[in-house]
CSV table of C-alpha atoms in Angstrom, one decimal:
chain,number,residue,atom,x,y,z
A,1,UNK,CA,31.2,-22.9,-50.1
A,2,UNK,CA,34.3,-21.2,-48.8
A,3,UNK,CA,37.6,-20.7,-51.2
A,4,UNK,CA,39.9,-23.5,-49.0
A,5,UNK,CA,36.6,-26.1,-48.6
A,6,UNK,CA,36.7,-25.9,-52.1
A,7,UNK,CA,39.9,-26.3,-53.1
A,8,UNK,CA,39.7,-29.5,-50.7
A,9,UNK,CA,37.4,-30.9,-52.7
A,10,UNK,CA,39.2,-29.9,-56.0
A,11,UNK,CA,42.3,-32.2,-54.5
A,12,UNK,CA,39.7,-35.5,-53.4
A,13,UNK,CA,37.8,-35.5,-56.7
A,14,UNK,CA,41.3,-35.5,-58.4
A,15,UNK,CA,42.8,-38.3,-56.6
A,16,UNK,CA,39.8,-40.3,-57.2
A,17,UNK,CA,40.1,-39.6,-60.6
A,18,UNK,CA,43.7,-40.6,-61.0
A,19,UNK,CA,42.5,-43.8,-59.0
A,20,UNK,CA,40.1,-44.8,-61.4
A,21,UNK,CA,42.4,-43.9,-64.1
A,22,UNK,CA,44.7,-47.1,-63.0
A,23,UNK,CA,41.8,-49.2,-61.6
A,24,UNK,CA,39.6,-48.7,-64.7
A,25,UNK,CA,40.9,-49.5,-68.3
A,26,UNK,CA,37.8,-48.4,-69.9
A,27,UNK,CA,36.9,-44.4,-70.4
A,28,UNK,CA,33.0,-45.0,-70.5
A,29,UNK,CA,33.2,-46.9,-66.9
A,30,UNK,CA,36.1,-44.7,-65.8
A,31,UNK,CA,33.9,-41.4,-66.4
A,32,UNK,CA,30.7,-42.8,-64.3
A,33,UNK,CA,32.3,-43.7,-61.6
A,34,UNK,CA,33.7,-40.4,-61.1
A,35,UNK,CA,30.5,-38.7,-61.8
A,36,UNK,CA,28.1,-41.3,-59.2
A,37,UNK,CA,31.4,-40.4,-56.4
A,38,UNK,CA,32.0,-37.1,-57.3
A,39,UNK,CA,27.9,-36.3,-56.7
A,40,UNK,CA,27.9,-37.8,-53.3
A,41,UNK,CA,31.2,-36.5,-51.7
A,42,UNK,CA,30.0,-32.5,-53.1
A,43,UNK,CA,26.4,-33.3,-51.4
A,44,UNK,CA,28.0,-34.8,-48.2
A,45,UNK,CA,29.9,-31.5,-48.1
A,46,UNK,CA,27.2,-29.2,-48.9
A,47,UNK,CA,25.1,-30.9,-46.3
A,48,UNK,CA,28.0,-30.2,-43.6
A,49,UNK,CA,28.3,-27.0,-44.5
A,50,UNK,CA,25.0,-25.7,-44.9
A,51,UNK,CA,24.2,-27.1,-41.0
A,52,UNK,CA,26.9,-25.1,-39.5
A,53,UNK,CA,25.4,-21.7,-41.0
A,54,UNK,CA,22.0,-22.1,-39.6
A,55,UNK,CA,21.1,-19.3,-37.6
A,56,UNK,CA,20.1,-19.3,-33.9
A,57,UNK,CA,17.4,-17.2,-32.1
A,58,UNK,CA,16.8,-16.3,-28.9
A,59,UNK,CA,13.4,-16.0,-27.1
A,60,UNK,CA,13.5,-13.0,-24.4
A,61,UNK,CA,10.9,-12.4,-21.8
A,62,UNK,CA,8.5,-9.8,-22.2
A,63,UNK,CA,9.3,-7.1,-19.2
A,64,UNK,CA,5.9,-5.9,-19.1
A,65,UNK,CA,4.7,-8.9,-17.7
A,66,UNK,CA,6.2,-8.3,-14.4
A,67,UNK,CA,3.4,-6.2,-13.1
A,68,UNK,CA,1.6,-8.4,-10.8
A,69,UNK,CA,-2.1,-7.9,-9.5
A,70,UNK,CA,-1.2,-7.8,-5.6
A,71,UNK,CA,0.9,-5.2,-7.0
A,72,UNK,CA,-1.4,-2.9,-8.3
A,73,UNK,CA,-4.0,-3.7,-5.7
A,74,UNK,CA,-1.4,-2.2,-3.3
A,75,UNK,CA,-1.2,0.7,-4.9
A,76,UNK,CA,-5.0,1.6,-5.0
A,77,UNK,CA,-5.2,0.6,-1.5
A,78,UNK,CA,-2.5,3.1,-0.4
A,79,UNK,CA,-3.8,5.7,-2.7
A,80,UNK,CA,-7.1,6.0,-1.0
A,81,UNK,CA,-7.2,8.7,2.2
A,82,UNK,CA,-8.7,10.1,4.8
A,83,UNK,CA,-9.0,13.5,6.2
A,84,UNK,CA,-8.6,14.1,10.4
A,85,UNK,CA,-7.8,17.6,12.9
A,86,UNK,CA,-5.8,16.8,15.5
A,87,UNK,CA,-6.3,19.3,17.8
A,88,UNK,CA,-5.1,19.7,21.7
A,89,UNK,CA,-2.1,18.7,23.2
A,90,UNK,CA,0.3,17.3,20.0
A,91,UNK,CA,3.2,19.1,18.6
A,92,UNK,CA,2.0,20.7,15.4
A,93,UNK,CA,-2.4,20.8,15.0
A,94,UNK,CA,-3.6,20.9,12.1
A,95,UNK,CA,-5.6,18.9,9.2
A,96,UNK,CA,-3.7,16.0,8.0
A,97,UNK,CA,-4.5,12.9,4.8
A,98,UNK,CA,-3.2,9.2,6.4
A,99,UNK,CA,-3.9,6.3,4.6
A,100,UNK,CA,-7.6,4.4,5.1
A,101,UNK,CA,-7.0,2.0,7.9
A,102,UNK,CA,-4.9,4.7,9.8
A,103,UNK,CA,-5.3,4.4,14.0
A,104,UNK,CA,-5.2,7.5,16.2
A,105,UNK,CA,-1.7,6.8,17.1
A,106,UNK,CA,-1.0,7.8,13.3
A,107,UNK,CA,-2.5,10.6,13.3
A,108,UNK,CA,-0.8,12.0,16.4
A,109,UNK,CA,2.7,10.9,14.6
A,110,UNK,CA,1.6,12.9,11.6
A,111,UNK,CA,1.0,16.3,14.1
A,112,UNK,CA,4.8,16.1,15.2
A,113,UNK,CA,4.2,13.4,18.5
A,114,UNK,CA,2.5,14.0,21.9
A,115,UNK,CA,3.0,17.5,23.5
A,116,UNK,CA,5.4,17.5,26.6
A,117,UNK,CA,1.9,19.0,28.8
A,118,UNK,CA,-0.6,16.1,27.1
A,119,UNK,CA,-2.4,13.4,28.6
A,120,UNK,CA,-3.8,10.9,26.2
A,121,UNK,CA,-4.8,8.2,29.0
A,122,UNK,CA,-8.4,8.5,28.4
A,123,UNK,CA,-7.9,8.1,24.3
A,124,UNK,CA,-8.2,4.7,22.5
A,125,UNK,CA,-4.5,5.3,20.5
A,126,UNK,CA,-5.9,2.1,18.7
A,127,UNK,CA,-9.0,3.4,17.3
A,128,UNK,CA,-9.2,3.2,13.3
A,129,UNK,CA,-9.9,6.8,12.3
A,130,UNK,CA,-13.0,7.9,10.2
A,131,UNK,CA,-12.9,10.9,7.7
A,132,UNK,CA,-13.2,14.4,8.5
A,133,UNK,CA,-13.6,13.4,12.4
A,134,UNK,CA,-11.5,15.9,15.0
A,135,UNK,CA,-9.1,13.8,17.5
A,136,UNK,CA,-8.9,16.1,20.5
A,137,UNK,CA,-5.9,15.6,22.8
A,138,UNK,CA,-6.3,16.7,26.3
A,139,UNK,CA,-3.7,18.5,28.3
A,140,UNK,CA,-2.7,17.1,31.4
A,141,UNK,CA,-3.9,20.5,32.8
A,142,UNK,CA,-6.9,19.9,31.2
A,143,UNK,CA,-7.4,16.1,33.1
A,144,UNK,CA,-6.8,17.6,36.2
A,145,UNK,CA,-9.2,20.7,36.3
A,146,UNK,CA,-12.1,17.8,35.1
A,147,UNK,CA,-11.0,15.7,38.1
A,148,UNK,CA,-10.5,18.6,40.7
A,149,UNK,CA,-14.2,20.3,39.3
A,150,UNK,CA,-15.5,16.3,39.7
A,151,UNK,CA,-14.3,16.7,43.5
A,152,UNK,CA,-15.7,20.7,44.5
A,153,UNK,CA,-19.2,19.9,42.6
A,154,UNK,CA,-19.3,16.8,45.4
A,155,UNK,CA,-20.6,13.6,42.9
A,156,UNK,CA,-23.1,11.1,43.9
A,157,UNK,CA,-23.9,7.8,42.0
A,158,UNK,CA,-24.6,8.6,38.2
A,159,UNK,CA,-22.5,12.0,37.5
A,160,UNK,CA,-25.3,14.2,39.7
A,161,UNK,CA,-23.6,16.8,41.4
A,162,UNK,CA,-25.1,17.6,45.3
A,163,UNK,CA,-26.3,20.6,43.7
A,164,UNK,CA,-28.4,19.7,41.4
A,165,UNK,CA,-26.1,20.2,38.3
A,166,UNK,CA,-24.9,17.1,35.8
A,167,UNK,CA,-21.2,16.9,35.2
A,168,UNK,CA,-20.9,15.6,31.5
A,169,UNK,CA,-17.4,14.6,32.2
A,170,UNK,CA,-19.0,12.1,34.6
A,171,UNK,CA,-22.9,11.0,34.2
A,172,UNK,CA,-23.8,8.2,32.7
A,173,UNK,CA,-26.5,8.0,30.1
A,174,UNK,CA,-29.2,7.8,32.8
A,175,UNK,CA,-28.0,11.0,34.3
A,176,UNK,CA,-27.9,12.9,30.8
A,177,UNK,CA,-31.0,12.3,30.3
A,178,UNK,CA,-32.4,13.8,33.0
A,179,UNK,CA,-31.1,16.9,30.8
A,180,UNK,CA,-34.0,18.8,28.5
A,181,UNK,CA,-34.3,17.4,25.3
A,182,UNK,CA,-31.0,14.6,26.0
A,183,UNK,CA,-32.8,11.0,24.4
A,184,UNK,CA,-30.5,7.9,24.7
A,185,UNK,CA,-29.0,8.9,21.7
A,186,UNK,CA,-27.7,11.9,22.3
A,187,UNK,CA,-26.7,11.3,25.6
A,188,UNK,CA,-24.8,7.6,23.9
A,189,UNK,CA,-22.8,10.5,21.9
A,190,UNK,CA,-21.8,12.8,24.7
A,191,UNK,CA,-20.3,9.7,26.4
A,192,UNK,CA,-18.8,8.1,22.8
A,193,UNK,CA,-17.2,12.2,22.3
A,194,UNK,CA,-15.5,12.4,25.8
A,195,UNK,CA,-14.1,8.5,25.5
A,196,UNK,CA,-12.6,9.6,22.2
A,197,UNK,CA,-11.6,12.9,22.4
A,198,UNK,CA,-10.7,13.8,26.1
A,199,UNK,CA,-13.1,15.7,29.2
A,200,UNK,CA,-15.1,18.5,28.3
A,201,UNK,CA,-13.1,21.3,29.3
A,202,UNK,CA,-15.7,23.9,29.5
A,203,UNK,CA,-19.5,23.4,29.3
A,204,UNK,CA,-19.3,25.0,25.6
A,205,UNK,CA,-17.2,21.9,24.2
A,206,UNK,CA,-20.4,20.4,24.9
A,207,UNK,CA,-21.7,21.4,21.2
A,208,UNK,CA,-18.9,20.1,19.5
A,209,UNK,CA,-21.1,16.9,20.1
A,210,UNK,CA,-23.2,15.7,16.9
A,211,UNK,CA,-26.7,16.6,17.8
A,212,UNK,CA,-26.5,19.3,20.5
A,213,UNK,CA,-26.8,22.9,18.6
A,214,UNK,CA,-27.0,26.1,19.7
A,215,UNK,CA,-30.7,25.8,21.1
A,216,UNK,CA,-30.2,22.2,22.6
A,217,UNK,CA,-26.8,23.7,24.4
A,218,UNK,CA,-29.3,27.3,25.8
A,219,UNK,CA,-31.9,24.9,27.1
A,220,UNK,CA,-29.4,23.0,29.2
A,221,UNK,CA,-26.7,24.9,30.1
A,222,UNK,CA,-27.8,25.7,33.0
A,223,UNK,CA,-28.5,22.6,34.5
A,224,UNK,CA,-24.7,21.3,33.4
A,225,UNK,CA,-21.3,21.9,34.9
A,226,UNK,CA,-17.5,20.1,34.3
């Protein structure tokens, strides 16, 4: 106990003692009834005491726990990448990484924006892009030499030209077929190329089409015109 808790119980136990002195005549009696007191008023106060010393603890949080699952999930999800060219009419070509899920419209943003000259009309801006596929951006210059070559090559139903030839701006998968060695596959990728990346501006952007080489493109070229 604490010097002034004890001298407070110095000064009861005395008065009880001079009380019993006068209440008491006889020693024997006098003595245990200070000693039964005595015993309970020390263990009522060592009782008080010892409760107010208890110590208190505190239960903190643990911080690491704070990482949720969505949030790592998001942070796989945006880690993952795919590779595209922009080519054509934007402000700066060149290979760029967007995120999976990316749309065409993205990967224009990431080559600087639209040139002033370009004409994306005939490009799905919403298209999801895949990896390591070229997104071509025709120049309005571009559009209009197709259209104006569409007009001098005189175009009847299909894509065939009057003369003979097969614009592949124009035909339709009937028409490209007609072509040496054009199945309904390849000619179902000349049209998918030109809807995604723009007219053919020359009869050689032909062969930037999967499945028409080198030896496909000398068998028909001849037979083809923009």
């Amino acid at each position: 106990m604490r010097t002034h808790e004890a001298f407070s119980l110095s000064l009861v136990l005395g008065s009880i003692r001079n009380g019993l002195v006068r209440l008491l005549p006889s020693g024997p009696a006098r003595l245990g009834a200070f000693l039964l007191i005595s015993t309970v008023i020390v263990g009522v106060m060592w009782s008080s005491y010892s409760s107010t010393q208890a110590p208190a603890f505190e239960v903190e949080a643990d911080a690491s726990s704070s990482l949720s699952g969505d949030a790592v999930g998001e942070e796989e999800k945006s880690a993952r990448q795919v590779v595209v060219y922009v080519s054509g009419a934007v402000r700066s070509p060149g290979v760029y990484e967007l995120g999976e899920g990316s749309r065409v419209n993205d990967a224009i943003a990431a080559a600087g924006g639209l040139a002033e000259d370009a004409q994306p009309s005939q490009i799905n801006l919403a298209r999801v892009v895949s990896d390591g596929e070229q997104i071509a951006i025709p120049s309005q210059a571009e559009v209009d030499a197709a259209s104006q070559g569409a007009a001098q090559s005189g175009q009847t139903a299909g894509g065939a030209a009057s003369s003979g030839l097969v614009n592949i701006n124009l035909a339709d998968a009937a028409a490209l077929q007609t072509l040496s060695g054009v199945g309904p596959s390849t000619a179902q990728a000349i049209i998918a190329d030109r809807e995604q990346n723009g007219p053919f501006s020359s009869i050689d952007d032909l062969m930037r089409v999967d499945g028409i080489g080198e030896k496909k493109f000398a068998k028909i070229k001849d037979a083809i015109c923009v």
